[in-house]
Coordinates of C-alpha atoms in Angstrom, one line a residue:
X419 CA 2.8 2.6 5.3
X420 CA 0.7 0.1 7.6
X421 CA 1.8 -3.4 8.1
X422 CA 1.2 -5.9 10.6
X423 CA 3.0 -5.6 13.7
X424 CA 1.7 -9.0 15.2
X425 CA -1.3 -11.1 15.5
X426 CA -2.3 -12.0 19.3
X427 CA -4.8 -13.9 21.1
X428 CA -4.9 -12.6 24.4
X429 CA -5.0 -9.3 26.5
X430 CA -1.6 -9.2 27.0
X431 CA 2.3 -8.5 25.1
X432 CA 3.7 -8.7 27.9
X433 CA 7.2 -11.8 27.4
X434 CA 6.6 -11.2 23.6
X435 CA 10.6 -9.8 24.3
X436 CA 13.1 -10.2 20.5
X437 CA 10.7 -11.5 18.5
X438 CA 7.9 -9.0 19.1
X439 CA 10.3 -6.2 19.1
X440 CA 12.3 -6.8 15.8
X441 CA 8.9 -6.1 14.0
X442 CA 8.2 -3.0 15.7
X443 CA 11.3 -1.5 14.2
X444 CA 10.2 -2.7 10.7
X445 CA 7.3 -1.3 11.0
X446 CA 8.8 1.7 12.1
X447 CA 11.2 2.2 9.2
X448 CA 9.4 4.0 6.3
X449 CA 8.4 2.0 3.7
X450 CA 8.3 -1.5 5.4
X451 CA 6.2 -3.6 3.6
X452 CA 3.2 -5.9 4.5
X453 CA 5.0 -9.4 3.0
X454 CA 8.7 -8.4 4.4
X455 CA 6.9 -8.2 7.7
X456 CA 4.7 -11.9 7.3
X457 CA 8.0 -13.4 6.2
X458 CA 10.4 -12.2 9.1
X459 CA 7.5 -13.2 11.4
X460 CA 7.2 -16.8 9.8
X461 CA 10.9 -17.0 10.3
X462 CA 11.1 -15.8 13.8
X463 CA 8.3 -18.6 14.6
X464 CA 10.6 -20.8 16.1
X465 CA 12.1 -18.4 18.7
X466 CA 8.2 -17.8 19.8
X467 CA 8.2 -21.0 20.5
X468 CA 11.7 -21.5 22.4
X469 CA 10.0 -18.6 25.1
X470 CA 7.3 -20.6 25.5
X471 CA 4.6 -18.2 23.0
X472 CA 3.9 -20.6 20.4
X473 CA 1.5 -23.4 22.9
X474 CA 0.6 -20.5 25.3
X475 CA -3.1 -19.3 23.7
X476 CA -5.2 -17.8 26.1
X477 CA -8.8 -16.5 24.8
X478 CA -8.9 -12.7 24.7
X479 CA -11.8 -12.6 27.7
X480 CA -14.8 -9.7 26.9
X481 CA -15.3 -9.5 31.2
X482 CA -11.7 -10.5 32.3
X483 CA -8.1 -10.1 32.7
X484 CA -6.2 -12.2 30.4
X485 CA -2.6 -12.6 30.8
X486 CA -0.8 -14.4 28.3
X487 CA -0.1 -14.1 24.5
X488 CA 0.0 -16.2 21.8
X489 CA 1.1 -15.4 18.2
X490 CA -0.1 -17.2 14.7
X491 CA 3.3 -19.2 14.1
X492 CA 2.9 -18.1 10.0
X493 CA 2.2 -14.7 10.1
X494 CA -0.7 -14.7 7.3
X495 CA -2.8 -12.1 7.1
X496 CA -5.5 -14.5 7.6
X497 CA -4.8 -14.1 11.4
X498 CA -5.7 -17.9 11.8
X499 CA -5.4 -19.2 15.3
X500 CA -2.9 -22.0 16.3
X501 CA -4.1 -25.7 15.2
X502 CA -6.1 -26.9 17.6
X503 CA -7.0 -23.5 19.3
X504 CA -9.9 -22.1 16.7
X505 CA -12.7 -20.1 18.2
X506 CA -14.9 -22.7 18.0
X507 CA -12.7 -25.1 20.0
X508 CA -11.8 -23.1 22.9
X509 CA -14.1 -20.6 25.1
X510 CA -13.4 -19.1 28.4
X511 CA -15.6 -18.3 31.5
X512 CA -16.6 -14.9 31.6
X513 CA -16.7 -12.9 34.9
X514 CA -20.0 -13.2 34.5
X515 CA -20.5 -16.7 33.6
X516 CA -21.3 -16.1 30.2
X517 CA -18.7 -17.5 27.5
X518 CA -17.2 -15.0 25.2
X519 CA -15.5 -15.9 21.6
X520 CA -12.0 -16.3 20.9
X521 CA -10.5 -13.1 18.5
X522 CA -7.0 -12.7 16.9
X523 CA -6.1 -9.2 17.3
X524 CA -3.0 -7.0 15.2
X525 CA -1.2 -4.1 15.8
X526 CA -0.3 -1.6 13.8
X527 CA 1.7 1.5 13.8
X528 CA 0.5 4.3 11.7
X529 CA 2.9 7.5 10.6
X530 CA 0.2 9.8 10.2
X531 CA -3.7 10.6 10.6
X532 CA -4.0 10.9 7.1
X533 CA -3.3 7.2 7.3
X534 CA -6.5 6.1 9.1
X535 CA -9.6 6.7 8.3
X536 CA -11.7 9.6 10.2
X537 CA -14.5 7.6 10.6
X538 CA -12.7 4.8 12.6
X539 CA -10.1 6.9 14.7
X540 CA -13.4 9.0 16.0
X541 CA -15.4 6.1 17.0
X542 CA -12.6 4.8 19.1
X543 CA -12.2 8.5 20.0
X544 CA -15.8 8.6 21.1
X545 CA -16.1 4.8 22.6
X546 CA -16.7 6.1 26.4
X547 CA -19.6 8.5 24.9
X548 CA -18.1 11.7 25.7
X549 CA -16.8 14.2 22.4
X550 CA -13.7 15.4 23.3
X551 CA -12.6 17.5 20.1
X552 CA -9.4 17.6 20.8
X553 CA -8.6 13.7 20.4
X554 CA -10.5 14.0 17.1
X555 CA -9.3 12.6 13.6
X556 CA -9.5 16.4 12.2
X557 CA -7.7 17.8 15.1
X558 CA -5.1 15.4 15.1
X559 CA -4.7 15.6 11.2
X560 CA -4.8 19.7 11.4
X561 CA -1.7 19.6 13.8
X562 CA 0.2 17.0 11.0
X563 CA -0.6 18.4 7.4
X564 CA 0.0 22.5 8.7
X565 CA 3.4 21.4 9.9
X566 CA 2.6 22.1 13.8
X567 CA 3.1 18.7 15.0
X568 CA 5.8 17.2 12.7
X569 CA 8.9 15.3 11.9
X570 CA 10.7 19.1 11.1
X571 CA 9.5 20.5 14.6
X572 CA 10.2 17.5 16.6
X573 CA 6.9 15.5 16.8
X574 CA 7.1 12.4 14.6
X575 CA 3.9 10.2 14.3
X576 CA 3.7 6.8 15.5
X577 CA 0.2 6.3 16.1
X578 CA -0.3 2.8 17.6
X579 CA -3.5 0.9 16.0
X580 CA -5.3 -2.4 17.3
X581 CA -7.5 -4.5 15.0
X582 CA -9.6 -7.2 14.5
X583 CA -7.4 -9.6 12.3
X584 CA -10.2 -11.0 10.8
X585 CA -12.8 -7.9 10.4
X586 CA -9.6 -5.3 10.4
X587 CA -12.3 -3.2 12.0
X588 CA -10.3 -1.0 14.4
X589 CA -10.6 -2.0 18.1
X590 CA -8.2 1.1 19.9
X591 CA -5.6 3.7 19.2
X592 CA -3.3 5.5 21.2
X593 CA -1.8 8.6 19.6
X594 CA 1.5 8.4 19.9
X595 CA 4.9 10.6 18.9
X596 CA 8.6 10.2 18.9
X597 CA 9.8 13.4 20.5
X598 CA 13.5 15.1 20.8
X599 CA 12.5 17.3 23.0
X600 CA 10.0 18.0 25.7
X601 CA 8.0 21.4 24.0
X602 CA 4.7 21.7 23.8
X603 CA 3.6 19.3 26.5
X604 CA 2.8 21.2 30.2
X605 CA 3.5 18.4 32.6
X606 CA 7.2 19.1 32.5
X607 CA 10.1 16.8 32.9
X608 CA 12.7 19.1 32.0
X609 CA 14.4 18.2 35.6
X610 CA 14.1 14.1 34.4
X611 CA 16.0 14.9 31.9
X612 CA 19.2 17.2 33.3
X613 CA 19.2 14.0 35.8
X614 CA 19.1 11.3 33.1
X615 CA 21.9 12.9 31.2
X616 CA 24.2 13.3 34.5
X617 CA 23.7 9.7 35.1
X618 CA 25.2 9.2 31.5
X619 CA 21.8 8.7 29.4
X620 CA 20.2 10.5 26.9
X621 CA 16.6 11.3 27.6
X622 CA 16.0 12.1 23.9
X623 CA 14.6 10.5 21.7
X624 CA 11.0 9.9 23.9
X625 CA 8.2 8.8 23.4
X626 CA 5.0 10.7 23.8
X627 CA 1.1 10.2 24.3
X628 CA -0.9 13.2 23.8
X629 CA -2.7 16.3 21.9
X630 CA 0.1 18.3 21.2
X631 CA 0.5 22.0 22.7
X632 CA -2.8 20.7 24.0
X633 CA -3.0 20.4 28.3
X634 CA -6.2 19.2 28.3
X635 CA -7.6 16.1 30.0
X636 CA -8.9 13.2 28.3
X637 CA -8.4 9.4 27.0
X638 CA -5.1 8.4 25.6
X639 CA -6.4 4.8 25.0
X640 CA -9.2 5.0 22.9
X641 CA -11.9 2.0 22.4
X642 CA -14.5 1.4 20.4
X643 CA -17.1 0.1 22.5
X644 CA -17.5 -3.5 22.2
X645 CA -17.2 -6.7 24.3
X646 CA -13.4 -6.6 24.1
X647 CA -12.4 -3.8 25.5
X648 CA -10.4 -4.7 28.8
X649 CA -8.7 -7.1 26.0
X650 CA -7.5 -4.2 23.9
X651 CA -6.7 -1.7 26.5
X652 CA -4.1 -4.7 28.2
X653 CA -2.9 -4.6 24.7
X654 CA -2.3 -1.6 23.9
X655 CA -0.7 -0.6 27.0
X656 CA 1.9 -3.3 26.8
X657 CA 2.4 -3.1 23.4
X658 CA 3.6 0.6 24.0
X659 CA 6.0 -0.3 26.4
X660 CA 7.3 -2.9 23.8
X661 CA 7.6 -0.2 21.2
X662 CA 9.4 1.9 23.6
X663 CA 12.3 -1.2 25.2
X664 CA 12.5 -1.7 21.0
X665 CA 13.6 2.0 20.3
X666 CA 15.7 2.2 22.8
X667 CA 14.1 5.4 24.0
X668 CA 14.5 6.3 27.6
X669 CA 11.0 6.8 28.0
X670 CA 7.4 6.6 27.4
X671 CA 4.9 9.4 29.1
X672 CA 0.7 9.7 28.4
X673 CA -0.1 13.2 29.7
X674 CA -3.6 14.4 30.8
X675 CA -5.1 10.9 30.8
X676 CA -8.0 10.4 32.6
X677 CA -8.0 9.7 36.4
X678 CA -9.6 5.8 35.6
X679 CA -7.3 5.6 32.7
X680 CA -4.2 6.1 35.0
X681 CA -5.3 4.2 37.9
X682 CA -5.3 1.1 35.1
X683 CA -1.9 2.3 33.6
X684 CA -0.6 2.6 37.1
X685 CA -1.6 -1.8 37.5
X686 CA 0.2 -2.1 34.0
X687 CA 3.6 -0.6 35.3
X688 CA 3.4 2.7 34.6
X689 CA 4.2 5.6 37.1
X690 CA 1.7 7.8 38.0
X691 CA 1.9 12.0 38.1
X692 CA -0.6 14.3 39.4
X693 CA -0.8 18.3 38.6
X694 CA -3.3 20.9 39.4
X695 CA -5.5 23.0 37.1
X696 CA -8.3 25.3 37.4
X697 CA -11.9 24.1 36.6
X698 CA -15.3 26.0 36.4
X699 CA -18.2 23.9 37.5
X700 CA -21.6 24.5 36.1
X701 CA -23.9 23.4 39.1
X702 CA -27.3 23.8 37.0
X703 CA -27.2 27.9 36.9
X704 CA -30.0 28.9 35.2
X705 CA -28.3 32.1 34.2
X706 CA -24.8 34.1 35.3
X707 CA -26.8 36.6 37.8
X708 CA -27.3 32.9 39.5
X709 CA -23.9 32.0 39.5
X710 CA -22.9 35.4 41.0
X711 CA -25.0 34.9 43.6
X712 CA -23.1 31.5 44.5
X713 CA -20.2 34.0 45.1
X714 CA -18.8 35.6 48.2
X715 CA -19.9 39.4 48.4
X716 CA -16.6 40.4 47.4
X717 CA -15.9 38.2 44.8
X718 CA -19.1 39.2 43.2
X719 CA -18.3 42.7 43.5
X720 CA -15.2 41.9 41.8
X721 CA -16.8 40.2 38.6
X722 CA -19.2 42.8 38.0
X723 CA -16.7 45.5 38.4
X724 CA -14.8 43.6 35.7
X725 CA -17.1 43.0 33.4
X726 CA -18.4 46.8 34.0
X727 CA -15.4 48.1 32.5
X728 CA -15.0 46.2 29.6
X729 CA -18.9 47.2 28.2
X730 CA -17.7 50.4 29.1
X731 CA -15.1 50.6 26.7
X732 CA -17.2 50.4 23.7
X733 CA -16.4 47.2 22.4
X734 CA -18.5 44.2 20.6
X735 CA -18.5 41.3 22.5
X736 CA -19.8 38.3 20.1
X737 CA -19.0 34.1 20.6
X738 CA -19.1 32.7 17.4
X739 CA -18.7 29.3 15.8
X740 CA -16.4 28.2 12.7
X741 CA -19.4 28.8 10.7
X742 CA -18.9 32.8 11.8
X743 CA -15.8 33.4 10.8
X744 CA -14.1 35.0 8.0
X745 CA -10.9 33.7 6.7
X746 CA -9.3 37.6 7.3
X747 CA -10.7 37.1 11.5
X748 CA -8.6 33.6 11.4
X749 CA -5.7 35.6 10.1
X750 CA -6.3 38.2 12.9
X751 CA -6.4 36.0 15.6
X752 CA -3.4 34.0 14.2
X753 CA -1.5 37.6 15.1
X754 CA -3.1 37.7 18.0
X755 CA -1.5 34.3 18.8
X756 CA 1.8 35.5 17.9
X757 CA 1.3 38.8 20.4
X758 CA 0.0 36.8 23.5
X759 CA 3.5 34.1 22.8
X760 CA 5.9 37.0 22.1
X761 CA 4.5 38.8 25.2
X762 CA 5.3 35.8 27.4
X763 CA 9.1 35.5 25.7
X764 CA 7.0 31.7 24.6
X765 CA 7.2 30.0 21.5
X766 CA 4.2 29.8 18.7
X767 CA 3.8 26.2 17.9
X768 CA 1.0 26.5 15.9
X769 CA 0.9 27.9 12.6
X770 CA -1.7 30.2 11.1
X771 CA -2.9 27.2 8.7
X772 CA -3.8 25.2 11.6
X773 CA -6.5 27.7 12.9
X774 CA -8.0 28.1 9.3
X775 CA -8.1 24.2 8.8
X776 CA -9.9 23.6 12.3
X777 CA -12.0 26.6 11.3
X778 CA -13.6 24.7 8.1
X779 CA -13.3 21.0 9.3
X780 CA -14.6 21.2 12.4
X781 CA -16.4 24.8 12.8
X782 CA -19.4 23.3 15.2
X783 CA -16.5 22.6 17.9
X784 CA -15.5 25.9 17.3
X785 CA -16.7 28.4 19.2
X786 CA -14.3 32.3 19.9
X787 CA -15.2 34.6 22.7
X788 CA -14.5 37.7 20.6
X789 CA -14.3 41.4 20.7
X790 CA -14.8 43.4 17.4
X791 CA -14.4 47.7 17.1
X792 CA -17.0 48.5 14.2
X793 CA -16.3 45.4 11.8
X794 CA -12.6 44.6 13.0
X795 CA -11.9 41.8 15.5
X796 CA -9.4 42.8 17.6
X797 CA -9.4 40.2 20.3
X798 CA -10.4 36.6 21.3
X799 CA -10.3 33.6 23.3
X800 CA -10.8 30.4 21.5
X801 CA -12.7 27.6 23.0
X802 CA -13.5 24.2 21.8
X803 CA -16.6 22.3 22.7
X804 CA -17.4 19.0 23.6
X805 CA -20.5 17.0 24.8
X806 CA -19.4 17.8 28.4
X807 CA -16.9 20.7 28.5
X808 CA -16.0 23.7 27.2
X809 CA -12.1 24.1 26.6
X810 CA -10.4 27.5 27.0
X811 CA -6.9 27.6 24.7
X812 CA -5.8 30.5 22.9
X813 CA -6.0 34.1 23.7
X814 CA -4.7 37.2 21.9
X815 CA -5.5 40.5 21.0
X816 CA -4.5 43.4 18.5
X817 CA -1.1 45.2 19.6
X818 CA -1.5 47.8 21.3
X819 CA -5.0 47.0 22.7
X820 CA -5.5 48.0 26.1
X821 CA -9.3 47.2 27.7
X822 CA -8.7 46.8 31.3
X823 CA -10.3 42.8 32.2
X824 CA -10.9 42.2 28.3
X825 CA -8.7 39.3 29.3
X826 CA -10.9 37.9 32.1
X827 CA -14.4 38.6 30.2
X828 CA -13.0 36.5 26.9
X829 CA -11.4 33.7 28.5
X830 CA -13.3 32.9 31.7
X831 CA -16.5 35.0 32.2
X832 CA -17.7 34.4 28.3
X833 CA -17.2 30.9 28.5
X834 CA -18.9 30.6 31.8
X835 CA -21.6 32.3 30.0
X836 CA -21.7 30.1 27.2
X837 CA -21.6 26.7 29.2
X838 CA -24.5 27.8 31.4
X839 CA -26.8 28.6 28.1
X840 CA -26.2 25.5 26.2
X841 CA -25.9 23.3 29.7
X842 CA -22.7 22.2 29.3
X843 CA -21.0 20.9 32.7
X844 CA -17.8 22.0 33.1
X845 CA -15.2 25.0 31.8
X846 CA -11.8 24.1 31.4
X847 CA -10.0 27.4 31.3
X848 CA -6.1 25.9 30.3
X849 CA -2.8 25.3 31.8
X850 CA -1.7 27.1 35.3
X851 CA -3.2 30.3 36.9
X852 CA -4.4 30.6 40.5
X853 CA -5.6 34.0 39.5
X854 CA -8.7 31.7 37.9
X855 CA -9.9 30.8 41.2
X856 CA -11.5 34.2 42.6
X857 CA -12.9 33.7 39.2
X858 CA -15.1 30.7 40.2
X859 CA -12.5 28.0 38.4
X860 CA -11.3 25.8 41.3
X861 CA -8.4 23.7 41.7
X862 CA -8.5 20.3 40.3
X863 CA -6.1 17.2 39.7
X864 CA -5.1 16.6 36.5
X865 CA -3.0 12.9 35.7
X866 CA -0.7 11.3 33.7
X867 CA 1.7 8.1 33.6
X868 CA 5.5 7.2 32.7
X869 CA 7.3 4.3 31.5
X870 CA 11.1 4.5 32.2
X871 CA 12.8 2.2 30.9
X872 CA 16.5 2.5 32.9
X873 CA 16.0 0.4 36.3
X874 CA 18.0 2.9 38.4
X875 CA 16.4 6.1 37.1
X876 CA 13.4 4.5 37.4
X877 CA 13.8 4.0 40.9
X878 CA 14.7 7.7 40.9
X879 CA 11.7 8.8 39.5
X880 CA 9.2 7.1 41.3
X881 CA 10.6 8.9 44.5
X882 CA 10.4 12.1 43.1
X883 CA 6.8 11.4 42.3
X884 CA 6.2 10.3 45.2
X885 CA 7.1 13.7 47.2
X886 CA 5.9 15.5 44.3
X887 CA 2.6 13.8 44.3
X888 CA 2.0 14.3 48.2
X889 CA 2.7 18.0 48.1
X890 CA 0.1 18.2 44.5
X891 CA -2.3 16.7 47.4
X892 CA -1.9 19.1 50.3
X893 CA -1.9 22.1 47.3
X894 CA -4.9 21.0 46.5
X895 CA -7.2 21.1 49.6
X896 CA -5.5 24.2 50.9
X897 CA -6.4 26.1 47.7
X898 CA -9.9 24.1 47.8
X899 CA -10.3 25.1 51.5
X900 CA -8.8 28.7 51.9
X901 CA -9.2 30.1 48.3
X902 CA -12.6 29.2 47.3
X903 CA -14.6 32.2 46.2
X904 CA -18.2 30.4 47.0
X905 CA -20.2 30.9 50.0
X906 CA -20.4 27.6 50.7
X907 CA -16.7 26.0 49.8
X908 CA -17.7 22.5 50.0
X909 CA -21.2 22.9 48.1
X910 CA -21.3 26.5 46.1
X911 CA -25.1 28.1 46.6
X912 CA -27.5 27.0 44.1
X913 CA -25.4 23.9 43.3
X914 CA -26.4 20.4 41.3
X915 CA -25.0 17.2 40.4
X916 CA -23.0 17.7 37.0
X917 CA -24.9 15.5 35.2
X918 CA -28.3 16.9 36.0
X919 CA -27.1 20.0 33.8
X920 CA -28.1 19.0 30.9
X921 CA -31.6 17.3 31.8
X922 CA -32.4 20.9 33.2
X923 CA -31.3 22.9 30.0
X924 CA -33.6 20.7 28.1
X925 CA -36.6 21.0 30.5
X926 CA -36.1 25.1 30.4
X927 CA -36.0 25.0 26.5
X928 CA -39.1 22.8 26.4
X929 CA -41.0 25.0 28.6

């Protein structure tokens, strides 16, 4: 059930305080209900205007930070500004010097994807003009309706929603979950807390803004691109931390954001958290004998020795797409899965329904480095690909298989492969592993933010990071410096700027 959470004028939650918070925890109760919610908000009207909310209307700005909030003092769906405050009435200065229209925003929380309409969620998904599959509506609703990400495994939704009052066109989302327990995340705050619990807290409930089981960077606030966006991001990161002080949880955390996305988060309150993974660069290789070359003799002996042994061993190596697959090869790799997790003494979060249901709604993301013996698949790596990346994320193979490297030629040198024939930019090869980097996948800085609520641990926190940050700094240009397996460390042989990849793919198929 949707209902309205409140109706605001401005950029900003942030004062909102009782009355702003005792609807969130309607609307978090299942089955609240639209009318309940207009009347308590009618009824609370009088307490807006006691802290000062009800003659405070700032014009949401297209071009500039607003910093107030005001809230309709009836609570009608008709989202109708304040007497004497209509759209017409008042306009503010752009930063620009152009005037931009008032608009009455709501917020909503939603308990599931199924709740919001594909079409919506992935054109906020999409507003920065990048495809990241990962943050999209049939990825999301695969993890919810196979019971990966659910209420019974710890993950309940809460996905926060901004609209348009009077279009109800969706402006942003965050996903968003109510965790009670820190699995399945990979920036890990385990440590957090042991602590919090020692200073007589509980850590659990949290809340939670990611992909689940998913370490992969991208937007947590999502916008659909229009002239409001800086007025919806300030809302939705406030109105997060509103959620979170009305739950009571100890905290809120966005993982993998985007380093622009945290550097705003980090203005809005939030702490900031750096990490380190291992990226592959495509640098406008016109094939992988060119990439080699980019190599240190060594390192390029290494390669091809690997990949020497593994077309020795007889196997099929094929990368195939959703369309390519069988139901029986999505039940093989789903063992597969299972092997690679029980081998590591990990956990399998996802179930084998989830890989079938990606498989048919979404088979052009999908795209398996995969080894076959006569018609048998008995290993692969699934990727998913976007408009500027390829994303390693699962790897497996059939018990008992032993192909020296097959590892190494599925998950990193087949992808490499892949990106440099279709021109993709970049190769994210997954969580951890400074094995990846004689492998041409170099150190890079990952980001994410936190919201804690408790003063004192807070305080805590933010000196832990800040230790923790520094050392993430120096980890990074040592391994940058002394572990690079390119020629040239600073600028690999044969390299070009990431976004002329693509311009240069398309000339070479034209010609």
């Amino acid at each position: 059930m949707q209902g309205i959470l409140w109706q605001c004028q401005t950029s900003s939650v942030a004062g909102v305080d009782g009355s702003f918070k005792r609807i969130a925890r309607l609307i978090c109760r299942p089955g609240a209900d639209t009318a309940h919610l207009r009347a308590h908000a009618s009824r609370l009207a009088p307490q807006c205007q006691r802290y000062g909310l009800h003659r405070r209307q700032q014009t949401v700005m297209c071009a500039a930070d607003a910093t107030d909030i005001a809230a309709s003092s009836n609570g009608s769906d008709s989202s109708s500004p304040v007497e004497g405050d209509s759209p017409s009435d008042k306009e503010s200065p752009a930063e620009n010097g152009t005037k931009a229209p008032q608009i009455l925003l709501e917020v909503q929380v939603a308990t599931g994807m199924d709740m919001v309409k594909a079409e919506e969620w992935d054109a906020c998904a999409s507003g920065c003009g990048v495809v990241n599959p990962f943050l999209s509506h049939a990825f999301l609703l695969a993890l919810e309706v196979t019971g990966s990400a659910a209420k019974e495994e710890g993950w309940l939704p809460q996905h926060v929603l901004v609209r348009d009052a009077g279009t109800k066109e969706l402006l942003g989302a965050v996903p968003l979950y109510l965790k009670s327990h820190s699995y399945g995340e990979y920036v890990f705050d385990n440590s957090w807390a042991y602590a919090y619990q020692n200073l007589g807290g509980s850590y659990y409930p949290k809340l939670q803004s990611c992909v689940p089981f998913t370490p992969v960077t991208g937007a947590r606030v999502l916008l659909r691109p229009s002239t409001v966006m800086p007025a919806v991001r300030r809302v939705l990161a406030q109105t997060l931390k509103a959620i979170a002080d009305e739950l009571g949880v100890s905290s809120l955390h966005m993982t993998f954001t985007q380093e622009s996305e945290a550097e705003v988060l980090q203005k809005e309150g939030y702490l900031r958290r750096t990490g380190i993974q291992y990226h592959w660069e495509n640098r406008g290789y016109k094939d992988f004998e060119e990439y080699l070359a980019a190599l240190k003799m060594r390192k390029r002996k290494n390669v091809r020795t690997e990949r020497k042994a593994v077309r020795a061993s007889g196997l099929v190596l094929k990368k195939q797409s959703g369309h390519d697959l069988r139901p029986r090869d999505w039940d093989a790799f789903y063992d597969f899965y299972l092997n690679t997790t029980d081998k590591k003494w990990g956990q399998a979060y996802l179930k084998r329904g989830f890989f079938h249901a990606i498989g048919e709604t979404m088979p052009d993301a999908i795209l398996l480095a995969s080894a076959y013996q006569d018609d048998e698949l008995v290993a692969g790596a699934l990727n998913l690909v976007g408009s500027d990346c390829i994303y390693g994320r699962n790897w497996g193979c059939k018990y008992g298989l032993d192909v020296k490297h097959l590892h190494f030629e599925l998950c990193y040198y087949q992808a490499i492969e892949a990106a440099i024939e279709r021109g993709i930019p970049r190769v994210e090869a997954g969580a951890q592993g400074e094995h990846k980097i004689q492998r041409g996948y170099l150190p890079t800085l990952t980001h994410s933010v936190h919201y804690i609520r408790d003063e004192r641990f807070r305080t805590a926190v933010a000196g832990f990071l800040k230790r923790e940050n520094a050392e993430i700094d120096y980890a990074l240009e040592a391994l940058t410096a002394e572990a690079s397996p390119y020629k040239d460390a600073e600028e690999p042989q044969g390299a070009q700027p990431a976004h002329e990849v693509k311009q240069k793919a398309e000339t070479q198929k034209e010609n």
